[in-house]
Coordinates of C-alpha atoms in Angstrom, one line a residue:
Chain A
M15 CA -24.5 -11.4 37.3
T16 CA -24.7 -15.4 38.0
A17 CA -25.1 -16.1 34.2
P18 CA -23.3 -19.4 33.1
M19 CA -20.5 -18.2 30.7
V20 CA -21.9 -19.8 28.7
R21 CA -25.4 -21.5 27.3
C22 CA -26.0 -22.4 24.3
R23 CA -29.6 -23.4 23.3
A24 CA -30.7 -25.9 20.6
L25 CA -27.5 -24.6 18.8
R26 CA -27.8 -25.6 14.5
K27 CA -25.5 -25.0 11.4
S28 CA -25.4 -27.1 7.9
F29 CA -22.9 -26.2 4.8
G30 CA -25.4 -26.4 1.9
R31 CA -27.1 -29.6 2.5
L32 CA -24.6 -31.0 5.0
E33 CA -26.3 -31.2 8.9
V34 CA -23.2 -30.2 11.0
L35 CA -24.3 -28.8 14.1
R36 CA -28.2 -30.8 14.0
G37 CA -29.0 -28.2 17.6
I38 CA -26.7 -28.4 20.5
D39 CA -27.6 -27.6 24.1
L40 CA -24.5 -26.8 26.4
T41 CA -24.3 -24.7 29.6
I42 CA -20.7 -24.3 30.9
E43 CA -20.1 -22.4 34.7
R44 CA -17.3 -19.8 35.7
G45 CA -13.7 -20.7 35.7
Q46 CA -14.5 -24.1 34.0
V47 CA -12.7 -25.9 31.2
V48 CA -14.9 -27.9 29.2
C49 CA -13.0 -30.7 27.2
V50 CA -14.7 -32.0 23.7
V51 CA -14.1 -34.9 21.7
G52 CA -14.9 -36.8 19.0
P53 CA -14.3 -37.7 16.1
S54 CA -13.0 -35.9 12.8
G55 CA -16.4 -34.6 11.0
S56 CA -18.9 -34.7 14.8
G57 CA -18.4 -30.5 14.7
K58 CA -16.8 -29.7 17.4
S59 CA -14.7 -26.9 15.2
T60 CA -18.4 -26.3 13.9
L61 CA -19.9 -25.6 17.7
L62 CA -16.5 -23.2 18.2
R63 CA -17.0 -21.1 15.4
C64 CA -19.9 -20.3 16.0
L65 CA -19.7 -19.2 20.4
N66 CA -17.8 -16.6 18.4
H67 CA -20.0 -15.7 15.2
L68 CA -17.0 -16.7 12.9
E69 CA -20.0 -18.9 11.5
E70 CA -23.4 -17.8 11.5
P71 CA -25.3 -20.5 13.0
Q72 CA -29.4 -21.3 11.6
A73 CA -31.6 -21.7 14.3
G74 CA -30.3 -21.9 18.3
R75 CA -28.2 -19.4 20.5
V76 CA -25.9 -18.5 22.2
Y77 CA -25.1 -16.3 24.9
V78 CA -21.8 -15.6 26.5
D79 CA -22.6 -14.0 29.6
G80 CA -25.4 -13.5 29.6
E81 CA -25.1 -11.8 26.3
L82 CA -26.7 -12.9 23.0
I83 CA -24.2 -13.4 20.6
G84 CA -23.7 -12.2 16.6
Y85 CA -28.1 -10.3 16.9
E86 CA -30.2 -8.0 19.2
E87 CA -33.9 -9.8 20.3
R88 CA -36.0 -6.5 19.8
G89 CA -39.6 -7.3 19.1
G90 CA -39.0 -12.3 19.2
R91 CA -37.0 -10.8 16.1
L92 CA -33.6 -11.6 16.0
R93 CA -31.5 -8.4 13.5
P94 CA -28.0 -9.0 13.0
L95 CA -25.5 -6.9 15.6
P96 CA -23.7 -4.0 14.1
D97 CA -20.7 -4.9 12.8
A98 CA -18.8 -2.1 15.8
R99 CA -20.8 -4.4 18.4
L100 CA -20.5 -8.0 16.6
R101 CA -16.1 -7.2 17.0
R102 CA -16.5 -6.0 20.7
Q103 CA -17.7 -9.4 21.6
R104 CA -14.9 -11.3 19.7
E105 CA -12.5 -9.0 21.4
S106 CA -13.6 -10.5 24.6
I107 CA -13.4 -14.2 23.6
G108 CA -10.2 -15.2 22.7
K109 CA -9.6 -18.7 19.9
L110 CA -6.5 -20.3 19.4
F111 CA -6.0 -22.2 16.2
Q112 CA -4.7 -25.1 14.9
R113 CA -2.5 -23.4 13.5
F114 CA -1.5 -20.7 15.1
H115 CA -2.7 -18.0 12.6
L116 CA 0.6 -16.0 14.0
F117 CA 1.0 -12.6 11.5
P118 CA 4.2 -13.8 10.1
H119 CA 4.6 -10.0 8.8
R120 CA 5.2 -8.9 12.4
T121 CA 7.9 -10.6 15.2
A122 CA 6.7 -12.2 17.6
L123 CA 6.0 -9.2 20.5
E124 CA 4.3 -7.5 17.4
N125 CA 1.6 -10.3 17.1
V126 CA 1.3 -10.1 21.2
M127 CA 1.1 -5.7 20.5
E128 CA -1.9 -6.3 17.5
G129 CA -5.2 -6.2 19.2
L130 CA -3.8 -3.8 22.3
V131 CA -2.6 -1.2 19.3
A132 CA -5.4 -1.9 16.5
V133 CA -8.8 -3.3 18.9
K134 CA -8.5 -1.3 22.1
G135 CA -6.8 1.5 20.7
V136 CA -3.5 0.8 23.6
R137 CA -0.3 3.5 22.8
A138 CA 2.3 1.3 21.4
A139 CA 5.4 2.3 24.4
E140 CA 1.7 0.6 26.6
A141 CA 1.1 -1.5 24.5
R142 CA 5.1 -3.0 24.3
R143 CA 5.3 -3.0 27.6
R144 CA 2.4 -4.9 28.7
A145 CA 2.9 -8.0 25.4
G146 CA 6.3 -8.9 26.9
E147 CA 4.5 -9.4 30.0
L148 CA 2.5 -11.8 28.0
L149 CA 4.8 -12.8 27.1
D150 CA 7.4 -13.6 29.6
R151 CA 3.8 -15.1 31.7
V152 CA 3.9 -18.0 28.6
G153 CA 8.2 -18.6 28.4
L154 CA 8.8 -16.6 25.7
A155 CA 10.6 -13.7 26.9
D156 CA 13.8 -13.8 25.3
R157 CA 11.9 -14.4 22.0
A158 CA 10.4 -11.7 21.8
H159 CA 12.0 -10.0 18.9
H160 CA 12.3 -13.5 16.5
Y161 CA 9.5 -13.5 13.3
P162 CA 6.8 -16.6 14.2
A163 CA 8.7 -18.7 10.9
Q164 CA 12.1 -18.9 13.4
L165 CA 9.7 -20.3 16.5
S166 CA 9.1 -23.9 16.4
G167 CA 5.4 -24.8 16.2
G168 CA 5.1 -25.0 20.3
Q169 CA 6.7 -22.0 21.0
Q170 CA 4.2 -19.9 18.0
Q171 CA 1.1 -22.4 19.4
R172 CA 2.4 -19.9 23.5
V173 CA 2.9 -16.2 21.4
A174 CA -0.7 -16.7 20.1
I175 CA -2.1 -18.1 23.4
A176 CA -0.3 -14.3 24.2
R177 CA -1.6 -12.9 21.8
S178 CA -4.7 -13.7 22.7
L179 CA -4.6 -13.1 26.6
A180 CA -3.5 -9.0 25.2
M181 CA -6.8 -8.6 24.9
S182 CA -7.7 -9.9 28.5
P183 CA -10.3 -13.2 26.8
K184 CA -13.1 -13.7 29.9
L185 CA -14.0 -16.9 27.5
M186 CA -11.1 -18.6 25.8
L187 CA -11.6 -21.3 22.6
F188 CA -9.1 -23.3 21.6
D189 CA -9.4 -25.7 18.5
E190 CA -7.3 -28.9 18.1
P191 CA -4.1 -26.4 19.9
T192 CA -1.7 -29.1 19.5
S193 CA -2.9 -31.7 16.6
A194 CA -0.1 -29.8 14.6
L195 CA 2.7 -30.6 17.4
D196 CA 5.3 -32.7 17.0
P197 CA 5.1 -34.7 19.9
E198 CA 7.7 -33.5 21.9
L199 CA 6.3 -30.0 21.3
V200 CA 2.7 -30.3 23.0
G201 CA 3.5 -30.6 26.8
E202 CA 5.2 -26.7 26.7
V203 CA 1.7 -25.7 25.2
L204 CA -0.4 -28.0 27.9
E205 CA 1.7 -26.5 30.2
V206 CA 0.9 -23.1 29.5
M207 CA -3.1 -23.9 29.1
K208 CA -3.1 -25.6 32.5
D209 CA -1.5 -23.1 34.3
L210 CA -4.0 -20.7 32.7
A211 CA -6.6 -23.2 33.9
A212 CA -5.5 -22.2 37.4
S213 CA -5.5 -18.9 37.5
G214 CA -9.4 -19.4 36.7
M215 CA -9.8 -18.7 33.0
T216 CA -12.9 -20.0 31.3
M217 CA -11.5 -22.7 28.4
I218 CA -13.6 -24.9 25.7
V219 CA -10.9 -26.8 24.4
V220 CA -11.5 -28.8 21.6
T221 CA -9.0 -31.6 22.2
H222 CA -7.3 -35.4 21.2
E223 CA -5.1 -34.7 24.7
M224 CA -6.7 -37.2 26.3
G225 CA -4.8 -36.6 29.1
F226 CA -5.2 -33.6 29.4
A227 CA -8.6 -33.4 29.5
R228 CA -8.3 -36.3 32.3
E229 CA -5.5 -34.4 34.5
V230 CA -7.2 -30.8 33.8
G231 CA -10.6 -30.5 32.4
D232 CA -14.0 -30.0 34.6
H233 CA -16.3 -31.7 32.3
L234 CA -16.1 -33.4 28.9
V235 CA -17.9 -33.8 26.3
F236 CA -18.2 -36.2 23.6
M237 CA -19.8 -35.5 20.8
D238 CA -20.7 -37.3 17.1
E239 CA -22.8 -36.2 14.0
G240 CA -23.5 -33.4 15.5
L241 CA -24.9 -33.6 18.7
I242 CA -23.4 -34.3 22.1
V243 CA -23.8 -37.5 22.0
E244 CA -23.0 -37.8 26.4
Q245 CA -20.9 -35.3 28.5
G246 CA -20.0 -35.6 32.0
P247 CA -17.1 -35.3 34.5
P248 CA -14.1 -36.0 32.5
R249 CA -13.1 -39.3 34.7
D250 CA -16.4 -40.9 34.9
V251 CA -16.7 -40.4 31.3
L252 CA -13.5 -41.6 29.9
A253 CA -13.2 -44.4 32.6
A254 CA -17.4 -45.4 32.1
P255 CA -19.0 -44.4 28.9
R256 CA -21.9 -45.0 29.0
H257 CA -22.7 -44.7 24.8
D258 CA -21.5 -47.1 22.3
R259 CA -20.6 -44.4 20.1
T260 CA -18.7 -42.6 23.6
R261 CA -17.0 -46.8 23.9
A262 CA -16.2 -46.7 20.1
F263 CA -14.4 -43.7 19.7
L264 CA -12.9 -44.0 23.1
S265 CA -11.0 -47.1 22.1
K266 CA -9.6 -45.9 19.4
V267 CA -7.7 -43.1 20.8
L268 CA -6.5 -44.5 24.0
Chain B
M171 CA 31.8 -28.1 -10.2
D172 CA 35.0 -27.1 -7.5
A173 CA 35.7 -30.6 -6.3
T174 CA 35.6 -30.6 -2.5
V175 CA 39.0 -31.6 -1.6
V176 CA 38.5 -33.6 2.1
G177 CA 41.8 -32.9 4.1
P178 CA 43.6 -35.3 5.8
A179 CA 43.1 -36.8 8.9
A180 CA 43.8 -33.7 11.2
A181 CA 40.2 -34.0 12.6
G182 CA 39.3 -36.6 11.5
P183 CA 38.4 -39.9 13.1
T184 CA 40.5 -42.0 14.2
G185 CA 40.0 -45.7 13.1
S186 CA 41.0 -46.3 9.6
E187 CA 44.5 -45.1 8.4
A188 CA 43.7 -41.1 7.2
P189 CA 41.3 -41.5 3.7
E190 CA 42.9 -40.1 0.9
A191 CA 42.3 -36.9 -0.6
N192 CA 40.0 -38.3 -4.0
R193 CA 41.5 -37.4 -7.5
I194 CA 39.2 -35.9 -9.5
S195 CA 40.1 -35.1 -13.4
H196 CA 37.9 -32.6 -14.6
P197 CA 37.2 -34.3 -18.1
L198 CA 38.5 -30.8 -21.1
R199 CA 35.3 -28.6 -22.1
P200 CA 35.8 -27.8 -26.0
G201 CA 33.0 -27.8 -26.7
R202 CA 32.3 -24.9 -23.8
W203 CA 35.7 -23.4 -25.1
L204 CA 34.8 -23.1 -28.1
A205 CA 31.3 -21.2 -27.9
A206 CA 33.5 -18.0 -24.8
G207 CA 36.2 -17.1 -27.9
V208 CA 33.3 -16.8 -30.3
T209 CA 30.9 -15.2 -27.9
A210 CA 34.0 -12.9 -27.0
L211 CA 34.9 -13.0 -30.8
V212 CA 31.5 -11.5 -31.3
L213 CA 31.4 -8.7 -28.5
V214 CA 35.2 -7.9 -29.2
W215 CA 33.8 -6.5 -33.3
L216 CA 30.6 -5.3 -32.2
G217 CA 32.2 -2.9 -29.6
W218 CA 34.8 -1.9 -32.3
T219 CA 32.6 -1.9 -35.1
V220 CA 30.4 0.7 -32.6
A221 CA 33.3 2.9 -31.5
I222 CA 35.3 3.0 -35.5
N223 CA 31.9 3.5 -37.6
P224 CA 31.6 6.9 -39.0
N225 CA 27.9 6.5 -38.9
L226 CA 26.9 6.4 -35.5
H227 CA 29.0 10.3 -34.6
W228 CA 29.7 9.8 -31.2
D229 CA 30.9 13.4 -30.8
I230 CA 27.0 14.3 -31.7
V231 CA 26.2 11.9 -28.8
A232 CA 27.5 13.6 -26.5
D233 CA 26.5 16.3 -27.8
Y234 CA 23.1 15.8 -26.9
Q235 CA 23.4 13.7 -24.4
F236 CA 22.1 16.7 -21.4
D237 CA 20.7 19.3 -24.0
R238 CA 18.3 21.2 -22.9
V239 CA 15.4 19.8 -24.6
I240 CA 16.3 16.1 -24.1
L241 CA 16.8 16.7 -20.7
D242 CA 12.9 18.0 -21.2
G243 CA 11.8 15.1 -22.8
L244 CA 13.1 12.1 -19.9
W245 CA 11.7 14.5 -17.1
V246 CA 8.1 14.4 -19.0
T247 CA 9.0 10.6 -19.3
V248 CA 9.7 10.4 -15.5
Q249 CA 6.7 12.3 -14.6
L250 CA 4.5 10.2 -16.9
T251 CA 6.0 7.3 -15.1
V252 CA 5.7 7.9 -12.0
A253 CA 2.0 9.5 -12.1
S254 CA 1.0 6.2 -14.7
M255 CA 2.8 3.9 -12.1
V256 CA 0.8 5.5 -9.2
I257 CA -2.7 5.5 -10.1
G258 CA -2.4 2.3 -12.3
V259 CA -1.8 1.1 -8.4
V260 CA -4.3 2.9 -6.8
L261 CA -6.5 1.4 -9.6
G262 CA -5.7 -1.7 -9.7
V263 CA -6.2 -1.9 -5.7
V264 CA -9.5 -0.8 -6.0
V265 CA -10.5 -3.2 -8.8
A266 CA -8.7 -6.2 -7.2
L267 CA -10.8 -5.8 -4.5
M268 CA -14.1 -5.0 -6.3
Q269 CA -12.7 -8.6 -7.7
V270 CA -13.0 -10.0 -4.2
S271 CA -15.9 -9.0 -3.4
D272 CA -19.1 -10.4 -2.1
S273 CA -21.3 -8.3 -4.3
R274 CA -21.4 -9.9 -7.9
I275 CA -21.8 -6.1 -9.3
L276 CA -18.9 -5.4 -7.9
R277 CA -17.4 -8.1 -9.2
T278 CA -18.9 -7.6 -12.9
G279 CA -17.9 -3.8 -12.8
A280 CA -14.5 -5.0 -12.6
M281 CA -14.7 -8.2 -15.0
A282 CA -15.8 -5.5 -17.5
Y283 CA -12.9 -2.7 -17.1
V284 CA -9.9 -6.0 -16.6
W285 CA -11.1 -7.5 -19.8
F286 CA -11.8 -4.2 -22.1
F287 CA -8.4 -2.7 -21.1
R288 CA -6.2 -5.8 -22.5
G289 CA -8.4 -6.9 -24.7
T290 CA -7.7 -3.5 -27.1
P291 CA -3.6 -2.3 -28.0
L292 CA -2.6 0.2 -25.3
L293 CA -1.1 1.9 -28.7
V294 CA -5.1 2.0 -29.9
Q295 CA -5.9 3.0 -26.2
L296 CA -3.9 6.1 -25.9
I297 CA -4.3 7.0 -30.1
F298 CA -7.9 7.2 -28.5
W299 CA -7.3 9.6 -25.8
F300 CA -5.7 11.7 -27.7
N301 CA -8.6 11.9 -30.1
I302 CA -11.7 11.5 -27.3
A303 CA -13.3 15.5 -28.6
L304 CA -13.7 13.4 -31.4
I305 CA -16.4 11.2 -29.4
F306 CA -17.1 14.0 -26.6
P307 CA -16.3 17.3 -27.8
E308 CA -17.5 19.5 -24.1
I309 CA -16.5 17.7 -21.0
G310 CA -18.9 18.9 -18.1
L311 CA -20.3 18.1 -14.8
G312 CA -24.1 18.0 -14.2
V313 CA -26.8 15.5 -13.9
P314 CA -26.4 12.6 -15.5
F315 CA -28.9 11.0 -18.5
G316 CA -28.9 14.4 -20.2
G317 CA -29.6 16.6 -17.5
P318 CA -28.7 20.1 -16.7
K319 CA -24.8 20.5 -16.8
L320 CA -23.1 22.6 -14.0
I321 CA -20.5 23.7 -15.5
T322 CA -18.8 22.2 -19.2
W323 CA -15.2 23.0 -20.6
E324 CA -14.3 21.9 -24.3
T325 CA -12.7 18.3 -23.8
N326 CA -9.8 19.8 -26.2
T327 CA -8.3 22.3 -23.9
L328 CA -8.8 19.4 -21.5
V329 CA -7.2 16.8 -23.2
T330 CA -3.4 17.7 -23.9
G331 CA -1.1 14.9 -25.8
F332 CA 0.5 13.9 -21.5
V333 CA -3.1 14.2 -20.0
A334 CA -3.9 11.8 -23.0
A335 CA -0.8 9.7 -22.4
L336 CA -1.4 9.5 -18.3
L337 CA -5.3 8.9 -18.9
G338 CA -4.6 6.0 -21.2
L339 CA -1.4 4.1 -19.1
S340 CA -2.7 4.6 -16.6
I341 CA -6.1 2.8 -17.0
N342 CA -4.0 0.2 -18.7
E343 CA -1.7 -0.1 -16.1
G344 CA -4.5 -0.6 -14.4
A345 CA -6.1 -2.9 -14.9
Y346 CA -2.5 -5.3 -14.9
M347 CA -2.1 -4.4 -11.9
S348 CA -5.9 -5.3 -10.7
E349 CA -4.8 -9.0 -11.5
I350 CA -1.1 -8.7 -10.0
V351 CA -2.5 -7.3 -6.6
R352 CA -5.4 -9.7 -6.6
A353 CA -2.8 -12.5 -6.7
G354 CA -1.7 -11.0 -4.3
L355 CA -5.0 -11.0 -1.7
R356 CA -5.1 -15.1 -2.5
A357 CA -1.5 -15.8 -1.5
V358 CA -2.6 -14.8 1.8
D359 CA -3.5 -17.5 4.0
P360 CA -8.0 -17.1 4.8
G361 CA -6.8 -18.3 8.8
Q362 CA -5.3 -14.8 9.0
Q363 CA -8.5 -12.8 8.6
E364 CA -9.9 -15.2 11.0
A365 CA -7.4 -14.6 13.3
A366 CA -7.8 -11.1 13.4
A367 CA -12.0 -11.1 13.1
A368 CA -11.5 -13.7 16.1
L369 CA -9.5 -10.5 18.1
G370 CA -12.3 -7.9 17.0
M371 CA -10.8 -5.7 14.2
S372 CA -12.3 -4.5 11.7
R373 CA -12.9 -6.1 8.5
T374 CA -10.9 -2.7 6.8
K375 CA -8.1 -2.8 9.3
I376 CA -8.0 -6.3 8.7
M377 CA -7.4 -5.4 5.0
K378 CA -5.1 -2.6 6.4
R379 CA -2.7 -3.9 8.8
V380 CA -3.3 -8.3 8.2
V381 CA -3.9 -8.6 4.9
L382 CA -2.2 -6.3 2.1
P383 CA 0.8 -6.0 4.3
Q384 CA 0.9 -10.3 3.5
A385 CA -0.3 -9.7 -0.1
M386 CA 2.9 -7.0 -0.5
R387 CA 5.5 -9.9 -0.5
I388 CA 3.8 -11.1 -3.7
I389 CA 2.9 -7.7 -5.1
V390 CA 5.7 -6.1 -5.1
P391 CA 8.2 -7.9 -6.7
P392 CA 6.2 -8.3 -10.4
T393 CA 5.1 -4.8 -9.3
G394 CA 8.2 -3.8 -10.1
N395 CA 9.1 -5.1 -13.0
Q396 CA 5.9 -2.8 -14.3
F397 CA 7.5 -0.1 -13.6
I398 CA 10.6 -0.5 -15.4
S399 CA 8.2 -1.9 -18.4
M400 CA 6.0 0.8 -18.1
L401 CA 10.2 3.4 -18.0
K402 CA 9.0 1.9 -21.7
T403 CA 6.0 1.8 -22.9
T404 CA 6.0 5.6 -21.7
S405 CA 8.0 5.9 -25.7
L406 CA 4.6 5.0 -27.4
V407 CA 3.5 7.7 -26.1
S408 CA 5.3 9.7 -29.3
V409 CA 2.6 8.6 -31.4
I410 CA -0.3 11.3 -29.6
A411 CA 2.9 14.3 -29.2
G412 CA 3.8 13.6 -25.1
A413 CA 6.4 15.0 -25.0
D414 CA 8.3 12.3 -23.4
L415 CA 11.7 11.7 -24.5
L416 CA 11.6 9.5 -27.4
T417 CA 8.7 12.8 -28.6
V418 CA 11.8 14.8 -28.1
A419 CA 14.9 12.7 -29.9
Q420 CA 12.5 12.5 -32.8
R421 CA 11.4 15.8 -32.6
L422 CA 15.6 16.8 -33.1
Y423 CA 16.9 14.3 -35.3
L424 CA 13.3 15.2 -37.5
T425 CA 16.2 19.3 -38.0
N426 CA 18.8 18.1 -37.8
F427 CA 18.5 14.3 -39.5
E428 CA 20.9 12.4 -36.7
V429 CA 18.5 10.1 -36.5
I430 CA 21.4 7.6 -35.3
A431 CA 22.7 9.4 -32.6
L432 CA 19.8 11.5 -31.3
L433 CA 18.0 7.5 -30.4
I434 CA 21.6 6.5 -28.9
V435 CA 21.2 9.8 -26.7
A436 CA 17.4 8.2 -25.6
S437 CA 18.3 4.7 -25.5
I438 CA 20.8 5.8 -22.7
W439 CA 18.7 7.2 -20.8
Y440 CA 15.8 4.6 -20.5
L441 CA 19.2 2.1 -19.8
V442 CA 19.6 4.7 -16.8
L443 CA 16.7 4.8 -15.3
T444 CA 16.1 1.1 -16.2
T445 CA 19.1 0.6 -13.6
V446 CA 18.2 3.1 -11.1
A447 CA 15.2 1.4 -11.1
S448 CA 16.4 -2.2 -10.3
A449 CA 17.9 -0.8 -7.6
G450 CA 15.4 0.8 -6.2
Q451 CA 13.9 -2.5 -6.7
Y452 CA 15.8 -4.9 -5.3
Y453 CA 15.9 -2.5 -2.0
L454 CA 11.8 -2.6 -1.5
E455 CA 12.0 -6.1 -2.1
R456 CA 13.8 -7.2 1.1
R457 CA 11.9 -4.1 3.1
F458 CA 8.3 -6.3 1.8
S459 CA 9.9 -10.4 2.7
R460 CA 10.6 -9.5 6.0
G461 CA 10.0 -12.7 8.6
F462 CA 9.4 -15.4 5.6
G463 CA 12.5 -16.2 6.6
T464 CA 13.9 -16.2 2.7
T465 CA 15.8 -13.9 1.1
V466 CA 15.7 -12.4 -2.1
P467 CA 16.8 -14.2 -5.1
G468 CA 20.1 -13.3 -6.7
T469 CA 22.2 -9.6 -6.3
L470 CA 21.8 -6.5 -6.9
R471 CA 23.2 -7.0 -9.9
G472 CA 21.9 -9.6 -11.5
R473 CA 19.0 -7.5 -10.6
I474 CA 19.6 -4.5 -13.1
A475 CA 21.0 -6.8 -15.6
R476 CA 17.7 -9.3 -15.5
N477 CA 15.7 -6.0 -16.3
L478 CA 17.0 -4.9 -19.1
R479 CA 16.7 -7.7 -21.4
F480 CA 13.9 -7.6 -23.4
S481 CA 10.9 -7.4 -21.6
G482 CA 9.2 -9.2 -23.9
S483 CA 11.2 -12.0 -23.5
A484 CA 11.6 -11.9 -19.8
R485 CA 8.6 -13.1 -19.0

């Protein structure tokens, strides 16, 4: 298969009368790291939520790895996918949150095991072994038996990344993964994300970390008011934005 | 209250000379001493009058404390409490899930149930269930709305005093429990469901593995209180001859006229039950607060003391 990893076509989403996405077209190749930037309220988070169908778009289509997300097409009409198949799709798309959303009643190790046990049906012993390896990969082997409340924000986000990786996703979505962190903890999370990128993971990262976008990103998307205003190689967009709105935004954050 | 006295410069930083310990003279508090004295006096006096009062018949209390009939009543009270609470909790969870459902009909049904059973006195409900045969002389299985019946029973043989008590207590409890469960469900961060859904979990699994375990932390403490309150509320079924602890005590004193002695016997057992239940509640809460970095406040002894208070004033 040589289909792009993600393809959005004319994606629209509104909440009541508020149009949050007003026709998004986006293509992302395998292994690309795409950074999405833009002012708050520009629809970045909603775009991510549509990509794994946590939000139902009003119009347009999302394909991940060539597969239509959330619907099946029969005779030119869309029907919602049966729950089990939607869950299968979500399973293959990792999602990281600004506020981590680790399960507070489970230890770091149990958090990483959760998807393996509850979704993939892996036996506990095997899940424990794999979860241990993943915690090691994000540098937290020594925190396996800590509860989330006993971990720093940076550590929690790294556990969340391990939890996501346990599902062997082919695409990972990061919704402002470092925005809730103390400045000195941002680096450790970006480090883990850099390793992920280097391992060939396809990633979409909503972020305000322009340094990360420049250094790790293959592609930069600037959104405003529900539209993609400008996109291209991060260095070009950051150095020489072509649009006034991009310029105005970058002058505030750089 | 204690004056913390900083030790002299044993390990203190050098620089200035050794600081002198603070001399704090606590004022006398005559009001507090007086109140304590009066309280002690009242307690001693109460104990003395109770001990020497011939009308209390402590010897008869001792005779009946482990009486076969009383123990049977005690067993019925325990059974009623446990069974009503189990059914009440199950009903409460179901109704709470209906209340947070997307379906308006389910929500309305749940609301009507809570409205009705919380809006009428439990005592009235108990008497109602006991007399249910006056409305439905027969209970049958078959086609509803007047269709043919497969099998019918006479209501009076089906709804005994115990069954009526169980129905009344558990259905009433379900209404209160549903509010407690709903509060617990709503206290769980919606982000938790989203994170679980993103992993590919089904709705049922999200509820069972992610939401309910976290809601339990909120649900368990008031449920413990409900249980302890239920131990005492079961005494209401004495009005419908429920054969519980109070009913059998009453039956005994109607024949031997030892009213006070038998009420004391019953009260001692209620105190024992409440004390045991309080201990259980303490350990249960500790179990469900895992991962939240908070320890269960208070001590086991404090918890027992709190639950012994008159329930109306405690909450």
